[in-house]
Coordinates of C-alpha atoms in Angstrom, one line a residue:
M1 CA 74.7 36.3 -80.4
K2 CA 75.4 39.9 -81.4
I3 CA 72.1 41.3 -80.2
K4 CA 71.9 42.0 -76.5
K5 CA 69.2 42.9 -74.0
G6 CA 68.7 46.6 -74.0
D7 CA 69.7 47.2 -77.7
K8 CA 67.5 49.3 -79.9
V9 CA 66.6 47.2 -83.0
Q10 CA 64.6 47.6 -86.2
V11 CA 62.4 44.8 -87.5
I12 CA 63.6 44.1 -91.1
A13 CA 61.1 41.3 -92.1
G14 CA 57.6 40.2 -91.5
H15 CA 54.3 42.2 -91.3
E16 CA 55.8 44.6 -88.7
K17 CA 58.7 45.5 -90.9
G18 CA 60.2 48.9 -90.0
V19 CA 59.1 49.0 -86.4
I20 CA 61.8 50.1 -83.9
G21 CA 61.9 48.9 -80.3
D22 CA 64.1 47.9 -77.4
V23 CA 65.1 44.2 -76.8
L24 CA 63.4 43.0 -73.7
A25 CA 64.8 39.4 -73.7
V26 CA 67.2 37.2 -75.7
Y27 CA 66.8 33.4 -76.0
P28 CA 70.1 32.2 -77.7
A29 CA 69.2 28.5 -77.6
E30 CA 66.0 29.2 -79.6
H31 CA 67.6 31.9 -81.7
K32 CA 64.8 34.4 -80.7
V33 CA 64.4 37.8 -79.2
V34 CA 61.5 39.7 -77.6
V35 CA 61.2 43.3 -78.9
E36 CA 59.0 45.9 -77.1
G37 CA 55.9 46.6 -79.1
V38 CA 56.4 43.9 -81.7
H39 CA 54.5 40.6 -82.1
I40 CA 51.8 41.3 -79.5
L41 CA 49.7 38.3 -78.5
K42 CA 46.5 38.3 -76.5
K43 CA 46.1 35.6 -73.9
H44 CA 42.8 34.8 -72.2
M45 CA 43.5 34.4 -68.4
K46 CA 41.2 32.7 -65.9
P47 CA 40.6 34.5 -62.6
S48 CA 43.2 33.6 -60.0
A49 CA 44.5 34.9 -56.7
A50 CA 47.1 37.0 -58.5
N51 CA 44.6 38.2 -61.2
P52 CA 41.1 38.1 -59.6
D53 CA 39.3 39.6 -62.6
G54 CA 40.9 37.4 -65.3
G55 CA 40.4 38.8 -68.7
I56 CA 42.5 39.2 -71.8
V57 CA 46.2 40.1 -71.3
S58 CA 48.5 41.5 -74.1
K59 CA 52.2 40.6 -74.2
E60 CA 55.1 40.4 -76.6
A61 CA 56.1 37.1 -78.0
P62 CA 59.5 36.1 -79.3
I63 CA 60.5 36.6 -83.0
D64 CA 63.5 35.2 -84.9
I65 CA 66.7 37.1 -84.4
S66 CA 67.4 37.1 -88.1
N67 CA 64.4 39.4 -88.5
V68 CA 66.0 42.3 -86.6
M69 CA 69.1 44.6 -87.0
V70 CA 70.7 46.9 -84.5
Y71 CA 69.4 50.5 -85.0
D72 CA 71.6 53.6 -84.7
T73 CA 69.5 56.4 -83.2
K74 CA 72.0 59.1 -84.1
E75 CA 72.3 58.2 -87.8
K76 CA 68.7 56.7 -88.0
V77 CA 69.8 53.6 -89.8
A78 CA 70.0 49.9 -89.0
G79 CA 73.2 47.9 -89.5
R80 CA 75.2 44.8 -88.6
V81 CA 77.2 44.5 -85.4
G82 CA 81.0 43.9 -85.5
Y83 CA 83.7 43.6 -82.8
R84 CA 87.2 44.9 -82.6
F85 CA 89.9 45.3 -79.9
E86 CA 91.4 48.7 -79.0
D87 CA 93.8 49.3 -76.1
G88 CA 92.9 45.9 -74.6
K89 CA 89.2 46.5 -74.6
K90 CA 86.6 44.8 -76.8
I91 CA 84.6 47.3 -78.8
R92 CA 81.2 46.6 -80.2
Y93 CA 80.3 48.8 -83.2
N94 CA 77.7 49.2 -86.0
K95 CA 79.4 48.2 -89.2
K96 CA 77.3 50.6 -91.3
T97 CA 77.8 53.8 -89.3
K98 CA 81.0 52.9 -87.5
S99 CA 79.5 54.2 -84.2
Q100 CA 80.8 52.1 -81.2
K101 CA 79.9 51.0 -77.8
E102 CA 82.5 49.7 -75.3
I103 CA 82.1 46.3 -73.7
K104 CA 83.6 45.3 -70.4
I105 CA 85.6 42.1 -70.6
T106 CA 86.1 40.0 -67.5
K107 CA 89.1 37.7 -67.5
K108 CA 88.8 34.3 -66.0

């Protein structure tokens, strides 16, 4: 998976197209991500010890990873992610803007 938790992404498909938010969680087995402020669901909760009043709770639901692209805040454009090696370090970069982010590699 090329999208990681903490990345800033832009939604490129669906009824929330164009929305920009941070990735809160990644589910590689299901091919889904949870993006802050996107795909908000309302869940009716019964009163419990943890939530004595109950009520309606809003939370983000997962969306398919193919519907988001990594967003470059400096250039204000979304692009694909690529990898390259420089000086023994793995570099993750935006293919459209060529801006990069270093990744720490642990050898086993």
